[in-house]
C-alpha atoms as a printed R data frame, in Angstrom:
    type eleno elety resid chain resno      x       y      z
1   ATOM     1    CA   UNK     A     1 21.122   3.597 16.507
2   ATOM     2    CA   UNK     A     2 21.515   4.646 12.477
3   ATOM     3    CA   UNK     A     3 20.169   7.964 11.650
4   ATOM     4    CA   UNK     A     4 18.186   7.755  8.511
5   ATOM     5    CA   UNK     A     5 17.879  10.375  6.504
6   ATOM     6    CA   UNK     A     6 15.080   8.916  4.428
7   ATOM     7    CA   UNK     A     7 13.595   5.910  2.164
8   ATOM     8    CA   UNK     A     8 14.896   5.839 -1.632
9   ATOM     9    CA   UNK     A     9 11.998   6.552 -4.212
10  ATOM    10    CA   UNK     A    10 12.526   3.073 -5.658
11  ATOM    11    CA   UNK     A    11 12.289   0.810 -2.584
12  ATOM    12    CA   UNK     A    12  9.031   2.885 -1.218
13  ATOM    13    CA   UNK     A    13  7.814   2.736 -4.711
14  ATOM    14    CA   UNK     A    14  8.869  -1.408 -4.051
15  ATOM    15    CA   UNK     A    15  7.368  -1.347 -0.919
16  ATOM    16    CA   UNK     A    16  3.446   0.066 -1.982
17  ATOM    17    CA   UNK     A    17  3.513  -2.323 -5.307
18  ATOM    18    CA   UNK     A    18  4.472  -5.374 -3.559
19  ATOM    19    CA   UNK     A    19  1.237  -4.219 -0.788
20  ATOM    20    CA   UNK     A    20 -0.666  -3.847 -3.495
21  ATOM    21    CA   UNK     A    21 -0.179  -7.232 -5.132
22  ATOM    22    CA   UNK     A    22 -0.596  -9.042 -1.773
23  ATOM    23    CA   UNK     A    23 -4.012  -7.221 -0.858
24  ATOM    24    CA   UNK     A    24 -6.267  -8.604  0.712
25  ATOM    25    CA   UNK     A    25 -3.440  -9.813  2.624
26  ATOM    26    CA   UNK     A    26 -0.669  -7.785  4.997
27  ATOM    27    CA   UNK     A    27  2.665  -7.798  3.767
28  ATOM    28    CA   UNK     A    28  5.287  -7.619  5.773
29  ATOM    29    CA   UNK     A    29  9.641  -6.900  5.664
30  ATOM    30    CA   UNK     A    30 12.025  -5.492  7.501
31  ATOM    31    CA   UNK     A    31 14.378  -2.327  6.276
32  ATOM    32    CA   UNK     A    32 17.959  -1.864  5.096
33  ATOM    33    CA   UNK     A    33 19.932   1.066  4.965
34  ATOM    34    CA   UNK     A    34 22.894   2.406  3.317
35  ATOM    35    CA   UNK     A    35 24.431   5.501  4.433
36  ATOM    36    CA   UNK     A    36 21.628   6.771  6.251
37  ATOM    37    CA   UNK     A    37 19.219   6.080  3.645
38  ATOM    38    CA   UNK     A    38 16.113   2.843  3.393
39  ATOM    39    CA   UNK     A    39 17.499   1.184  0.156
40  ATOM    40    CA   UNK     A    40 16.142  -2.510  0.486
41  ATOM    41    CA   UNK     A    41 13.518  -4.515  2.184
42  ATOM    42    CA   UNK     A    42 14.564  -7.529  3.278
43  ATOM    43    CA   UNK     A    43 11.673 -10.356  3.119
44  ATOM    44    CA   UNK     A    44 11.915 -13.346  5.997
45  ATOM    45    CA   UNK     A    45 11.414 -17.041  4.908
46  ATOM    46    CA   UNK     A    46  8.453 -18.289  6.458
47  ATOM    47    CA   UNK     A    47  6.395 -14.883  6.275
48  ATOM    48    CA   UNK     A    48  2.897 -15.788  6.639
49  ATOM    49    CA   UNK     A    49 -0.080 -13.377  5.697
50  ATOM    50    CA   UNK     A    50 -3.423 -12.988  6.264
51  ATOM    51    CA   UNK     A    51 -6.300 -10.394  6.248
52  ATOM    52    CA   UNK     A    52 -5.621  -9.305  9.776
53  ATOM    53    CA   UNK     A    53 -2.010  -9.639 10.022
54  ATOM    54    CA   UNK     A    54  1.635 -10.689  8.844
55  ATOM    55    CA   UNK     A    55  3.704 -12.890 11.163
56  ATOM    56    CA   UNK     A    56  7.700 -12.133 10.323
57  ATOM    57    CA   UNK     A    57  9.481 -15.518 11.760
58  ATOM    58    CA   UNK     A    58 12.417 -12.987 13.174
59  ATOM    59    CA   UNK     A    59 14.511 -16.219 14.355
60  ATOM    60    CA   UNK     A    60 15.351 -16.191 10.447
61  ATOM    61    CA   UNK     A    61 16.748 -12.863 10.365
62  ATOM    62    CA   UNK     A    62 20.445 -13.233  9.048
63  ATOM    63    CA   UNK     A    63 23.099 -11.193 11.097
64  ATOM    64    CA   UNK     A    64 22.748  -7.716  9.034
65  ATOM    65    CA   UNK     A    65 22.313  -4.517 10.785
66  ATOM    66    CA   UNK     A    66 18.184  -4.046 10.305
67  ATOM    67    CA   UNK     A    67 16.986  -0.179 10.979
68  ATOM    68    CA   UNK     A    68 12.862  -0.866 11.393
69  ATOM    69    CA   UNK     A    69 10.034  -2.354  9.899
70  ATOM    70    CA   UNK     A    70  7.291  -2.005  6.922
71  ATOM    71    CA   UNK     A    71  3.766  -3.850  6.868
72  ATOM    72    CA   UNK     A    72  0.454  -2.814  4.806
73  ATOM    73    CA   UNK     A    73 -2.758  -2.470  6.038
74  ATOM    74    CA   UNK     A    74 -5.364  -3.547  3.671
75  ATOM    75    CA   UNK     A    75 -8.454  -2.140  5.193
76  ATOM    76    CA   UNK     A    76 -6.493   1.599  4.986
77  ATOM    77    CA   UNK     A    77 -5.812   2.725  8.807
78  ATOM    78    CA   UNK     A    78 -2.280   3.456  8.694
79  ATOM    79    CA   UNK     A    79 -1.946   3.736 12.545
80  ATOM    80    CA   UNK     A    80  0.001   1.255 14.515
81  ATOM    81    CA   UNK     A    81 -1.921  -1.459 16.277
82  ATOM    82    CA   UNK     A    82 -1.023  -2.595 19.605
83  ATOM    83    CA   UNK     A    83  0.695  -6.079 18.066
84  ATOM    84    CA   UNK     A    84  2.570  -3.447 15.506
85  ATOM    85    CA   UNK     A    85  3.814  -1.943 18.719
86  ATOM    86    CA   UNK     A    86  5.261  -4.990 20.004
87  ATOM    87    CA   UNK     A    87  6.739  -6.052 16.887
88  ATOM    88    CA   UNK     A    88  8.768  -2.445 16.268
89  ATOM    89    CA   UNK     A    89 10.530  -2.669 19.525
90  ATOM    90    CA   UNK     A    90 12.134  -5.836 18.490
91  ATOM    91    CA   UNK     A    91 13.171  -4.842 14.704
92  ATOM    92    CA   UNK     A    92 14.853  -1.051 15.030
93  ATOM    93    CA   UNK     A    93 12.904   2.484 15.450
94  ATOM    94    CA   UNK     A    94 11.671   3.190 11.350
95  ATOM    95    CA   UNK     A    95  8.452   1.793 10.685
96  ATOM    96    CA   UNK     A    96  6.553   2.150  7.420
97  ATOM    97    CA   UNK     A    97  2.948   1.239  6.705
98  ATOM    98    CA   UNK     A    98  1.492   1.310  3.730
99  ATOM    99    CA   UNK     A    99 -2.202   1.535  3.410
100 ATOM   100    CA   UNK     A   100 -4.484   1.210  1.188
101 ATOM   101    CA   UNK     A   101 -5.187   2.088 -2.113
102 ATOM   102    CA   UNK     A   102 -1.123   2.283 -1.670
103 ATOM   103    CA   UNK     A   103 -0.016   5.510 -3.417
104 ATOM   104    CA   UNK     A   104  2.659   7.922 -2.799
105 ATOM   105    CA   UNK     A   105 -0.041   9.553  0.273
106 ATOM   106    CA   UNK     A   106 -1.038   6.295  1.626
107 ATOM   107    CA   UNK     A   107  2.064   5.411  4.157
108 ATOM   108    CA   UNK     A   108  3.413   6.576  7.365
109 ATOM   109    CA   UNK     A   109  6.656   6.005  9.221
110 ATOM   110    CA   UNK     A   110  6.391   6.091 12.871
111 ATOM   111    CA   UNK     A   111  9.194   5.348 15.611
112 ATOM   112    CA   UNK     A   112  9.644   1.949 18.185
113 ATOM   113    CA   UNK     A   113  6.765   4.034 20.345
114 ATOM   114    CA   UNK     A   114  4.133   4.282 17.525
115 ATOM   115    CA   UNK     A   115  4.725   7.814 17.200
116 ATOM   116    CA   UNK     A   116  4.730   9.574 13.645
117 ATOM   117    CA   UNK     A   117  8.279  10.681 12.166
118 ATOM   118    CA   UNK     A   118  8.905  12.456  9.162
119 ATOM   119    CA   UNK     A   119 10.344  10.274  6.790
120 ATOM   120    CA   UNK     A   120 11.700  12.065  3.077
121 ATOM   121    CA   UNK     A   121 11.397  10.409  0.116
122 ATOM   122    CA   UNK     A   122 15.100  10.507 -1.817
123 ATOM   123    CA   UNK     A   123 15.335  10.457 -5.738
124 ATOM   124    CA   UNK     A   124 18.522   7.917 -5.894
């Protein structure tokens, strides 16, 4: 397992833009690092999104080392659900959520188990 050392300004600034645009709808990608840090989200063809959820079609993930997860959550609760729980055991052990109104305070990283990590936000 990679040890990140945290998400690049740029892609979390990426990640709570591209939430915003898609509300009311989830959004949903999976996470890249380089050198220990998040650098890229990687978006899955065949994504679909609704108000409740995001569906990632993980048969389409291309053979690239993947380290976790993001998703929004339009209605705010940045707390994984019991589907998000399922879903981060099967795509690494950093997950992001980004919740609304999707600012710099509005996201959470949390590991495979749904528990909270620290996460630090690098100036690349």
């Amino acid at each position: 397992m990679k040890r990140i050392k945290g998400i690049d300004r740029g892609t979390l600034e990426f990640i709570l833009e591209v939430s915003k645009s898609s509300y009311p709808n989830e959004f949903a990608g999976l996470l890249k690092a380089e050198d220990g840090i998040i650098t890229e989200v990687l978006v899955l063809p065949g994504t679909e999104s609704g108000e409740t959820s995001a569906l990632l079609k993980l048969f389409m993930m291309p053979n690239i080392s993947i380290v976790g997860s993001v998703h929004s959550h339009p209605r705010g609760i940045i707390k994984p659900s019991t589907a998000d729980l399922q879903m981060f055991g099967k795509t690494g052990n950093y997950h992001i959520i980004a919740g609304y109104p999707y600012d710099l305070q509005s996201w959470k990283c949390f590991n495979a188990e749904g528990d909270e990590r620290d996460l630090q936000i690098i100036d690349g």
